[in-house]
Coordinates of C-alpha atoms (C1' of nucleotides) in Angstrom, one line a residue:
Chain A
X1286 CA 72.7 54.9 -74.6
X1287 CA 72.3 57.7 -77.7
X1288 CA 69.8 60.6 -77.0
X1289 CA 66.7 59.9 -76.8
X1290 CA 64.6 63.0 -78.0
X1291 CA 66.6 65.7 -78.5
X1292 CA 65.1 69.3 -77.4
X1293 CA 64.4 67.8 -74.1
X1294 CA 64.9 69.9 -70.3
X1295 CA 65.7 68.4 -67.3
X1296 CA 63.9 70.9 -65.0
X1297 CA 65.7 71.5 -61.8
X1298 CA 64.0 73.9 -59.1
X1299 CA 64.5 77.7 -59.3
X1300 CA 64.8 78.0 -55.9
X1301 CA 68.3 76.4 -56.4
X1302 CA 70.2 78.9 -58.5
X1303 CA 69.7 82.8 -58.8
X1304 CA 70.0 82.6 -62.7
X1305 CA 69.4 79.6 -64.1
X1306 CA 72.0 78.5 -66.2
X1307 CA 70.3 77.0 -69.3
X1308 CA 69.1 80.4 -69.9
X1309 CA 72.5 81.4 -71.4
X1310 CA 75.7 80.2 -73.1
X1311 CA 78.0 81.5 -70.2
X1312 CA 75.2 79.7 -67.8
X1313 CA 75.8 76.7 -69.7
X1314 CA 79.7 76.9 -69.8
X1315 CA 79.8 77.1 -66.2
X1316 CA 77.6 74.0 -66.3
X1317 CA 79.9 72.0 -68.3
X1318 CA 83.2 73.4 -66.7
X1319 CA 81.8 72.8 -63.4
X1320 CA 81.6 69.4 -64.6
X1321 CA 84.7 68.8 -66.1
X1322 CA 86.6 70.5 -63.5
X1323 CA 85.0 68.5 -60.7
X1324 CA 85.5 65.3 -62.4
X1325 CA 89.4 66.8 -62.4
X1326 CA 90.5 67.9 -58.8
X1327 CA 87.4 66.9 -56.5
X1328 CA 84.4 69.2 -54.9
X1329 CA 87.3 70.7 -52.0
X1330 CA 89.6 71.5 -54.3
X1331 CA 87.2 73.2 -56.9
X1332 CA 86.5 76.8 -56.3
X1333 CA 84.5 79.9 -58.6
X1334 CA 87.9 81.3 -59.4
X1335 CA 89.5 78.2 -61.3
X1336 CA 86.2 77.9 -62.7
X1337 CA 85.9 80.9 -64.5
X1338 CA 89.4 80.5 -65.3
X1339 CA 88.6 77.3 -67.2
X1340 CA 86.1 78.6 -68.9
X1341 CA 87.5 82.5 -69.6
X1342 CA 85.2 84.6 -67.5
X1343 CA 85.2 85.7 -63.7
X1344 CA 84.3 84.7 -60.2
X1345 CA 81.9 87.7 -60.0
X1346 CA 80.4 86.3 -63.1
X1347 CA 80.2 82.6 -62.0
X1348 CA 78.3 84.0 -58.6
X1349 CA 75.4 85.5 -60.1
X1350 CA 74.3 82.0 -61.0
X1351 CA 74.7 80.1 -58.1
X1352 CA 75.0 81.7 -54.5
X1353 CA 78.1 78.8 -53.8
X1354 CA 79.6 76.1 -55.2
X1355 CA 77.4 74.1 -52.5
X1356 CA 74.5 75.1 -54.5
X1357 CA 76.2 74.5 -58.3
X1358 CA 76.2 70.8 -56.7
X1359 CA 73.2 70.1 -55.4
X1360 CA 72.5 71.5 -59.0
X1361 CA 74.1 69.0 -60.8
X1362 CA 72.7 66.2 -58.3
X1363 CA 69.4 67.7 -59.3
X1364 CA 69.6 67.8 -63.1
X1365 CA 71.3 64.0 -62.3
X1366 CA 68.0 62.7 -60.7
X1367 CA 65.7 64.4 -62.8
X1368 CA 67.6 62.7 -65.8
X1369 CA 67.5 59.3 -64.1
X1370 CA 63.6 59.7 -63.7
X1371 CA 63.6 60.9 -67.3
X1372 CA 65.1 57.4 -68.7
X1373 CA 63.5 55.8 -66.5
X1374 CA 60.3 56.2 -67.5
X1375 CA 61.3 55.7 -71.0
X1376 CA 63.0 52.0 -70.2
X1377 CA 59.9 51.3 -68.6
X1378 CA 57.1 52.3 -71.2
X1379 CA 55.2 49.5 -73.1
X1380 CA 56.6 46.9 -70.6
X1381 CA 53.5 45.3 -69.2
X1382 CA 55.1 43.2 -67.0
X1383 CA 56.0 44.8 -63.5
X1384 CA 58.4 42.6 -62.5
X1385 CA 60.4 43.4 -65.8
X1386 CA 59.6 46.9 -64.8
X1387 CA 61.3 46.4 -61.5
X1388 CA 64.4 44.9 -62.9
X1389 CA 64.8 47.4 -65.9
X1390 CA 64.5 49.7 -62.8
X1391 CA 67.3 48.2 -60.8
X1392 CA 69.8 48.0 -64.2
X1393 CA 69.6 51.4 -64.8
X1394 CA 70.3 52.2 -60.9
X1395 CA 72.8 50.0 -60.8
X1396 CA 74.8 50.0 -64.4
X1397 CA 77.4 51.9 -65.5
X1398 CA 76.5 55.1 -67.1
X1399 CA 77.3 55.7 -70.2
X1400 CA 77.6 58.5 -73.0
X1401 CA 74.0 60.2 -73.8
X1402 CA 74.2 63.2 -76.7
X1403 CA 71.6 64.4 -75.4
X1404 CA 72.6 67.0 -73.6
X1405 CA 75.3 69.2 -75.3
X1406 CA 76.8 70.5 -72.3
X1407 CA 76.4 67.7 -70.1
X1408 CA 79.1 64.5 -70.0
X1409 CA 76.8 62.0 -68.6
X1410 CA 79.9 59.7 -67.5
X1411 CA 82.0 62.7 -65.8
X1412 CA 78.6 64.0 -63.9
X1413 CA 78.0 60.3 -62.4
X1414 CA 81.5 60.1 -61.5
X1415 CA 80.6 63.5 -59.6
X1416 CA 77.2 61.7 -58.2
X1417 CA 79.0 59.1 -56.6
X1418 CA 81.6 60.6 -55.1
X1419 CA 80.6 64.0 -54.4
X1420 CA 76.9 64.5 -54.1
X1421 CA 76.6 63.4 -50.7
X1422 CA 78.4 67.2 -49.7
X1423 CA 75.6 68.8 -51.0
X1424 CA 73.2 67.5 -49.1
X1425 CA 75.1 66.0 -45.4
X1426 CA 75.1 69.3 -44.1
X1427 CA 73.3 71.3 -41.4
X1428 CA 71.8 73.0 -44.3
X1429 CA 69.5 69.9 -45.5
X1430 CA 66.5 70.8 -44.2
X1431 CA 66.4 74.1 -45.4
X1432 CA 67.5 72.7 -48.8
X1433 CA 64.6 70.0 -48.4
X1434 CA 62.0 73.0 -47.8
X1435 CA 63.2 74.6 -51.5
X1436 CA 62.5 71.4 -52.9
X1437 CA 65.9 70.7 -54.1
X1438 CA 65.2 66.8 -53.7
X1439 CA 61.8 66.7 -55.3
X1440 CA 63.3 65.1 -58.3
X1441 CA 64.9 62.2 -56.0
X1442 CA 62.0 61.7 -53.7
X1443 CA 59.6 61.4 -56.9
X1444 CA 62.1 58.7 -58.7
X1445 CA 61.9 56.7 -55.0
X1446 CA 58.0 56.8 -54.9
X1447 CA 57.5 55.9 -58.2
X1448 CA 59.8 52.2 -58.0
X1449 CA 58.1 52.4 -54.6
X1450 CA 54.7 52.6 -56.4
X1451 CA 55.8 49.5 -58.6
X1452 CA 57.2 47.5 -55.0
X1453 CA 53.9 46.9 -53.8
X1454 CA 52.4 46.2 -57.1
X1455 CA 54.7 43.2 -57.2
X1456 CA 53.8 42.9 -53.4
X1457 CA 51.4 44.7 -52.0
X1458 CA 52.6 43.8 -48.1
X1459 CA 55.8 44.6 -48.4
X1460 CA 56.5 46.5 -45.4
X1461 CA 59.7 48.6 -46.8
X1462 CA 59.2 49.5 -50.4
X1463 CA 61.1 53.2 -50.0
X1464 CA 63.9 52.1 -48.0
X1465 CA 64.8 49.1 -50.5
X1466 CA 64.7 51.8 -53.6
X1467 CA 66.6 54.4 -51.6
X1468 CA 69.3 52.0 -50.3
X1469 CA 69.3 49.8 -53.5
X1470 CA 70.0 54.0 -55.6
X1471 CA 72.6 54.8 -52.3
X1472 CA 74.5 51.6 -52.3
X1473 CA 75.1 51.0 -56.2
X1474 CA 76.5 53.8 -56.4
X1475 CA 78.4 53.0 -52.8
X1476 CA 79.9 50.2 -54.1
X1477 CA 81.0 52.0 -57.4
X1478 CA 83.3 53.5 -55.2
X1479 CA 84.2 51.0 -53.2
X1480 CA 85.0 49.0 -56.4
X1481 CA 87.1 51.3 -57.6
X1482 CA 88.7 52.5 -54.2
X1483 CA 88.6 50.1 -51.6
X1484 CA 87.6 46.5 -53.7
X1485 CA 88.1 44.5 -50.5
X1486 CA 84.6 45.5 -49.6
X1487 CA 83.2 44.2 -52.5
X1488 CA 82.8 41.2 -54.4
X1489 CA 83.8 40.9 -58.1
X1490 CA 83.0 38.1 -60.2
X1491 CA 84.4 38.1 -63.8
X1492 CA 81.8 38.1 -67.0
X1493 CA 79.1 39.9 -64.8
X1494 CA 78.4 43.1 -63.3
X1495 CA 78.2 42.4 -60.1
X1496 CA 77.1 45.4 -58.6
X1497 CA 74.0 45.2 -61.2
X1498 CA 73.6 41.4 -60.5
X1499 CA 73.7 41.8 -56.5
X1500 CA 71.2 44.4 -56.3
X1501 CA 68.8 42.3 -58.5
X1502 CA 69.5 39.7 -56.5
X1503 CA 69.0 41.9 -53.0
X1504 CA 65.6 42.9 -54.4
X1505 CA 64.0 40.2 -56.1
X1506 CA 64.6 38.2 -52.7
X1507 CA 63.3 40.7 -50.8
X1508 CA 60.1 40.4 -52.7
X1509 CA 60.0 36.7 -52.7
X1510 CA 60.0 36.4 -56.4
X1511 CA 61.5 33.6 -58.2
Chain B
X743 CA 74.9 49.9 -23.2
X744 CA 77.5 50.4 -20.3
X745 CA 80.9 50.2 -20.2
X746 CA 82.4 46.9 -20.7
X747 CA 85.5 46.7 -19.7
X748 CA 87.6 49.9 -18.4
X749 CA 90.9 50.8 -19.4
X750 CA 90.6 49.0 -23.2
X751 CA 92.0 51.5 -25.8
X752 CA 90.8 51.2 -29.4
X753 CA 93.9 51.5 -31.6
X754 CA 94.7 54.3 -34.6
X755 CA 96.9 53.7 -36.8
X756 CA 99.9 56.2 -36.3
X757 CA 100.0 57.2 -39.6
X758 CA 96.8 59.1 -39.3
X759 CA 97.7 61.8 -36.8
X760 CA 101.2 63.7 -36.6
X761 CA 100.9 63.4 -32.8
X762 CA 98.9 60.4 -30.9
X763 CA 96.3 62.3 -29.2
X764 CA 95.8 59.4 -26.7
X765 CA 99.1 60.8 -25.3
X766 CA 98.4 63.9 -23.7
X767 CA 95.9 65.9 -22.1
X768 CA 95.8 68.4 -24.7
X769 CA 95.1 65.5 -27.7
X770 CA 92.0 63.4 -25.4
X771 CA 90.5 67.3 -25.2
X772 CA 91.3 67.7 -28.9
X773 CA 89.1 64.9 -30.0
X774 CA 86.3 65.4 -26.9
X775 CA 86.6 69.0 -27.7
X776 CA 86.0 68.1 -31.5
X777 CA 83.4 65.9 -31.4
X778 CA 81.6 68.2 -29.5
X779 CA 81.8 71.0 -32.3
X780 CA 81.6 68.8 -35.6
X781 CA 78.2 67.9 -34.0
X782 CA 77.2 71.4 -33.1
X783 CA 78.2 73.4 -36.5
X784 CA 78.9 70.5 -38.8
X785 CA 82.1 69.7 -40.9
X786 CA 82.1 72.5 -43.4
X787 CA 81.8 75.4 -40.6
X788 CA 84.3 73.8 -38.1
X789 CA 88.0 75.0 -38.2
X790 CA 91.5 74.1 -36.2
X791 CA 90.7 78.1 -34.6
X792 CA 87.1 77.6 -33.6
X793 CA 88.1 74.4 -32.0
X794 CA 90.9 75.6 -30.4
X795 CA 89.1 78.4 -28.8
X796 CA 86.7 76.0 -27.3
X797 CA 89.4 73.5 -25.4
X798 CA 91.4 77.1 -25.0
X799 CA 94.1 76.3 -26.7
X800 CA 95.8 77.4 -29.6
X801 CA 95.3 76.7 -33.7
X802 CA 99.2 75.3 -34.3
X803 CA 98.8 73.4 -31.5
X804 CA 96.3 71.5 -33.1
X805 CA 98.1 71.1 -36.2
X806 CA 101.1 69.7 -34.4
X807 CA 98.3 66.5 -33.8
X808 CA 96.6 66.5 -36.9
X809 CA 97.7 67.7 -40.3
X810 CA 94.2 68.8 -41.0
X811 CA 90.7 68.5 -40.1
X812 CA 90.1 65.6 -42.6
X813 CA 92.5 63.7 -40.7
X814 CA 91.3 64.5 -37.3
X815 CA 87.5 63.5 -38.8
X816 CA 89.9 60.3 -40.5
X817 CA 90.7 59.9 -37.1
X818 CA 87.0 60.0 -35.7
X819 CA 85.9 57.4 -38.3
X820 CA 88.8 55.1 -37.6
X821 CA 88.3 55.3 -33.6
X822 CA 84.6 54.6 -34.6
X823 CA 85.0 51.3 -36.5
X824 CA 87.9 50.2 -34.0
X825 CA 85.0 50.5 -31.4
X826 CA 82.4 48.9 -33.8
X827 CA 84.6 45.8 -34.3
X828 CA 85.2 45.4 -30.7
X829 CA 81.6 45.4 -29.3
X830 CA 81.1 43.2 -32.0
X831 CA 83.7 40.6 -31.0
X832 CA 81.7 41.1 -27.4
X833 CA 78.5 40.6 -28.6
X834 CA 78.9 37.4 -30.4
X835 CA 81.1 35.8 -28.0
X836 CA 80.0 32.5 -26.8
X837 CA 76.9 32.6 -29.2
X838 CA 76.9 28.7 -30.6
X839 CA 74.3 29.8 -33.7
X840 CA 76.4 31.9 -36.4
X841 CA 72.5 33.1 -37.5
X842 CA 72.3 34.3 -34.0
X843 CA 75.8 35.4 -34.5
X844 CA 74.8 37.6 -37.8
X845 CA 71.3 38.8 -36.6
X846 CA 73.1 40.4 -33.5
X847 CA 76.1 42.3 -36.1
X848 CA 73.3 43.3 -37.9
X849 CA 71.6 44.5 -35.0
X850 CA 74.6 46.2 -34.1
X851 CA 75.0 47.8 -37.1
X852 CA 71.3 49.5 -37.5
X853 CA 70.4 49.8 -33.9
X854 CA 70.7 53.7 -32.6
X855 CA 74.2 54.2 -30.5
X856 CA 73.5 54.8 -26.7
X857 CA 76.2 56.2 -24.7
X858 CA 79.0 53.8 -24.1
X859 CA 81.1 54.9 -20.7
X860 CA 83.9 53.0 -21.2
X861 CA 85.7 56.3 -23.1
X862 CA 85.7 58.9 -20.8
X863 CA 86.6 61.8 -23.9
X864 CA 84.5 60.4 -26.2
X865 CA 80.6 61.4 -26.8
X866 CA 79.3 57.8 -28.4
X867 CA 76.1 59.3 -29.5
X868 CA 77.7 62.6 -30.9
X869 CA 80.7 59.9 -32.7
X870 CA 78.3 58.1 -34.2
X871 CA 75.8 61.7 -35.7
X872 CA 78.8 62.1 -37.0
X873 CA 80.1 59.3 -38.8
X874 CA 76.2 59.2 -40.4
X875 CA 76.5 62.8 -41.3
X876 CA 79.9 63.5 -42.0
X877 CA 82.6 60.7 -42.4
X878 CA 82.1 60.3 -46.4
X879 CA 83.8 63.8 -46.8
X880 CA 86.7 61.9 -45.1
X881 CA 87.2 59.5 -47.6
X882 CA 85.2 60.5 -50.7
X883 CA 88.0 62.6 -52.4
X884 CA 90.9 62.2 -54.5
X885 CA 93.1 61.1 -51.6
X886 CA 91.2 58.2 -50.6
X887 CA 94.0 56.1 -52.4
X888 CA 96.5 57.9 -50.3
X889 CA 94.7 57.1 -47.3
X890 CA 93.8 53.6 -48.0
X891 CA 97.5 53.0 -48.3
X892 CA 98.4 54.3 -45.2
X893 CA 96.1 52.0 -43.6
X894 CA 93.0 54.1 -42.8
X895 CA 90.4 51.9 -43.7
X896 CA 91.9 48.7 -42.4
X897 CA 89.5 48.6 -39.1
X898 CA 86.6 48.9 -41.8
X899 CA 88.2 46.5 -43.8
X900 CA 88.3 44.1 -41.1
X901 CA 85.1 44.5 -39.8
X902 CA 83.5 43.8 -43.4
X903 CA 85.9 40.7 -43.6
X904 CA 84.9 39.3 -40.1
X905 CA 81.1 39.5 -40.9
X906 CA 81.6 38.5 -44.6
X907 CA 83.1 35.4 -43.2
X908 CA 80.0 34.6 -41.2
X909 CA 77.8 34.9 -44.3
X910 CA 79.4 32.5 -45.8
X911 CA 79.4 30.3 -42.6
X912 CA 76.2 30.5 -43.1
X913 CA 75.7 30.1 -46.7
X914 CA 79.2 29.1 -48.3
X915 CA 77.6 29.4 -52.2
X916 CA 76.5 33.0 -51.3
X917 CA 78.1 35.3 -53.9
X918 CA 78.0 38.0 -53.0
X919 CA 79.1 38.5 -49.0
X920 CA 81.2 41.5 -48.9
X921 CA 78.6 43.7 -50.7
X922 CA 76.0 42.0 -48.7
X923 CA 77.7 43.5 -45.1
X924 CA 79.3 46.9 -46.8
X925 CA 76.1 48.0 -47.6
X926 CA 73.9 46.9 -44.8
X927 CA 77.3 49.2 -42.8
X928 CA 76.7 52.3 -45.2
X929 CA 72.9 51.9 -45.5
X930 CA 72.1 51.4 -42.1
X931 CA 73.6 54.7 -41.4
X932 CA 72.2 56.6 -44.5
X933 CA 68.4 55.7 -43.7
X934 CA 69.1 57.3 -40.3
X935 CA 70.2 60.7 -42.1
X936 CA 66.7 60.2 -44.4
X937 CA 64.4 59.4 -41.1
X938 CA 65.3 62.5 -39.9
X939 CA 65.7 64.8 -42.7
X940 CA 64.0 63.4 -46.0
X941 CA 61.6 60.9 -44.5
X942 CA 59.9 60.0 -48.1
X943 CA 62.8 58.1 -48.6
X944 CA 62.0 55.9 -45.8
X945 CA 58.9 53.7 -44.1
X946 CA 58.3 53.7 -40.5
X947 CA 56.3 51.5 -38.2
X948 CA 55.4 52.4 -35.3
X949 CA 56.4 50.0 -32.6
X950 CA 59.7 48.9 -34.6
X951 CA 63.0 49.9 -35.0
X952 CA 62.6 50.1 -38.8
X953 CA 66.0 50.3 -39.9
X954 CA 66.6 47.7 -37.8
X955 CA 63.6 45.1 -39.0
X956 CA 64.5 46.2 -42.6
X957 CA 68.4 45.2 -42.9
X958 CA 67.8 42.1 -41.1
X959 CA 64.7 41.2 -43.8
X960 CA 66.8 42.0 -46.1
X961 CA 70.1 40.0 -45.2
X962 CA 67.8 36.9 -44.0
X963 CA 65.9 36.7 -47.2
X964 CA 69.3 37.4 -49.4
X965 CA 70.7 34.2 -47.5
X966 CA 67.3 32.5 -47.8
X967 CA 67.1 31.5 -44.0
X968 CA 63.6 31.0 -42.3
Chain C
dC598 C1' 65.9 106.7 -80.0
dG599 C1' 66.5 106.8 -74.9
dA600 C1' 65.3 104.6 -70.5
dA601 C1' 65.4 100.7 -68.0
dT602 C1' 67.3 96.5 -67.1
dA603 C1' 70.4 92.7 -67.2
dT604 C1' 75.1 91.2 -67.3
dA605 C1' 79.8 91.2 -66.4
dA606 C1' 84.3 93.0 -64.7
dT607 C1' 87.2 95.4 -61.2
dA608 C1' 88.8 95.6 -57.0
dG609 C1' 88.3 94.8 -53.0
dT610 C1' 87.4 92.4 -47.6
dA611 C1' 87.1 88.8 -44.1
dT612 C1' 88.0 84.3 -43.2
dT613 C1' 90.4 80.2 -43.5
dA614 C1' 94.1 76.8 -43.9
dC615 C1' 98.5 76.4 -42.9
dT616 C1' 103.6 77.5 -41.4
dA617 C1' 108.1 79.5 -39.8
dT618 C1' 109.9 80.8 -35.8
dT619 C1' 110.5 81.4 -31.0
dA620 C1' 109.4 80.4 -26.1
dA621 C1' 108.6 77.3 -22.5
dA622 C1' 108.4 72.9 -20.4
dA623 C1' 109.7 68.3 -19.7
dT624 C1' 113.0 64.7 -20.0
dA625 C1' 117.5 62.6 -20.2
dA626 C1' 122.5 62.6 -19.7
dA627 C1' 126.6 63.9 -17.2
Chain D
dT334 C1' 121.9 68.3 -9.4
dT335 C1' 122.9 70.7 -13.3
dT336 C1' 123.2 70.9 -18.1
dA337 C1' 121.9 69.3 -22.7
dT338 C1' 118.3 67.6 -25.5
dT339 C1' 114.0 67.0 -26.9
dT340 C1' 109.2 67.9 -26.9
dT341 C1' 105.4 70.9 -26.7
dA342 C1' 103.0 75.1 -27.3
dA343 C1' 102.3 80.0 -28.5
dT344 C1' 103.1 84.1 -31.5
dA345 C1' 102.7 86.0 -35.5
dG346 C1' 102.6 85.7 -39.6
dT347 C1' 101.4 84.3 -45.3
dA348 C1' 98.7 82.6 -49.2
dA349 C1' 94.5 81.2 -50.8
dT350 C1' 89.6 81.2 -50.5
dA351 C1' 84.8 82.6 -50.3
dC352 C1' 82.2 86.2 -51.0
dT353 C1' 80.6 91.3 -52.0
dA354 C1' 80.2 96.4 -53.2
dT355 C1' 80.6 99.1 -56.9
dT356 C1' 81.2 100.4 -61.5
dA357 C1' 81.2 99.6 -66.5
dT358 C1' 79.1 97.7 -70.4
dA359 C1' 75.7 95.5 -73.0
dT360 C1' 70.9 94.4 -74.2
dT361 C1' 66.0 95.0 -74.3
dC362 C1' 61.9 97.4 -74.7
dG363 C1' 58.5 101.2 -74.8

DNA sequence: CGAATATAATAGTATTACTATTAAAATAAA
DNA sequence: TTTATTTTAATAGTAATACTATTATATTCG
């Protein structure tokens, strides 16, 4: 995928750092670090201090942005959903038919990510690396409901009404329209993982993606279509 | 659910701990002791010290069990599936109908853990908060390869495997069986964690185990039974 | 321009993860 | 039974980490 419009935001909430990062060049170096750095030696092994390291500044520095590195990844999950709901809306514009909607809906969950230029200092392929195996640590904690309360999952709740909204378009009596999106967004990137990690709990068949191909599958079953 | 059958031991492999805390006095209070406080204070906030206070012992004490407190949580998640797989094996025995057979793993699988008091250290309904909450950190990280080798996963592995083969009992063309299981496992226990903290991920009816009624939709209707 | 404000760096502290070493207890061999 | 060996646990650390108080340096704005 190029870049679709370029001057675009992702809007994350404010409530989630204490200087918002896109408001300066160090702001967006620590962004991008963050990222790469991640990406390198895992969410345990990252701390401030190798951070600002990486990208020549200091700890002190990197903490008047975000209060922890907790908080610098449910950051980057944030800006991750918001730009999932972003391109989704753009796959699914002009496409009258919902169940086309559905299933450009499920691709994009479910595919690989690739390269979007965009976003300067985001690498699109490195942050969903970090989605999938990280992301879960910044939100299965004790702290989730506070984190809830700042609306730091606004992004990801919107994305799962919205397909929700177009579930019982297709079928209106369709008793579970927000647990099949959530678990079909939770699982792909599960079994991304699992592909990569531990492939005996998966199922590869060569000249498809099967991850993408299952969950269409899993869905469009569901719904009784076809 | 009671106690099935009392002195039955669900096997570790050794390669997890330093020191089989089945062995001692010490090790059963280390894991009881452990459970207790991962539950209370969550992964991130418990330490070796703070648990060592509780069972009044000492820090290096604990470390001569468990090189660290991902392997003691590897640990948890191990003894967890061991326990899965074996009330599993119960469950379906002497059950002619493999649909019978499946629609009870699944029910397994979703349904909320009750106290099980065949283990006389070991909190079931605490285990299992914390395998929803917390078991990803123990494999999500760059030494999930490690760990895979050494055989932590194989009691997940076989569990998958066992059920995967009953799918395609079922429904031998079915492509995609190991996905199919893995992610009813993973999703089962990640709609519990959005029931209680982000419910607009999830859909509840009163008067049904939802989580329940959903995963077995789903699996039925991928197979294409009833 | 000067005052107010924002930003970043220095230099810490408290806590945590982990270990080297020694003491005590349990077990085995003579 | 006594001695040797091994196992187990406690003491007392170290190095790294997470985080903060304070000061210095820019930047902005009236």
């Amino acid at each position: 995928m190029s870049g679709i419009i370029s001057n675009v935001n992702i809007i994350v909430s404010d409530k989630i750092f204490l200087k918002n990062p896109e408001s300066s060049l160090l702001g967006r170096r620590i962004i991008s670090g963050s990222i790469d750095l991640i990406d390198e030696v895992g969410f345990e092994c990252f701390t401030f201090r190798k951070l600002a390291m990486q990208i020549q500044s200091t700890e002190a520095s990197v903490y008047r942005y975000f209060e922890n590195k907790q908080r610098l990844l449910l950051y980057l999950s944030c800006w991750y959903w918001g730009w999932l709901e972003y391109r989704l809306v753009f796959r699914m514009a002009n496409i009258d038919s919902a169940e086309e909607r559905l299933n450009r809906a499920i691709h994009l969950f479910a595919e690989r990510v690739e390269e979007d230029g965009s976003f300067e200092h985001i690498n699109e392929v490195k942050l969903n690396r970090i989605v999938i195996s990280e992301s879960s640590k910044a939100y299965m904690n004790k702290l989730v409901d506070e984190e809830n309360k700042i609306g730091a999952f606004a992004a990801y709740k919107q994305l799962v009404e919205r397909v929700s909204k177009l579930v019982l378009e297709i079928k209106p009596d369709y008793k579970y329209p927000h647990m099949l999106i959530s678990a079909v967004i939770e699982d792909a990137h599960q079994q991304r993982f699992f592909a990569e990690h531990l492939p005996k709990l998966t199922d590869s068949i060569k000249g498809e993606d099967s991850i993408v191909e299952f969950h269409k599958d899993l869905v469009f079953k569901a719904l009784e279509i076809k």
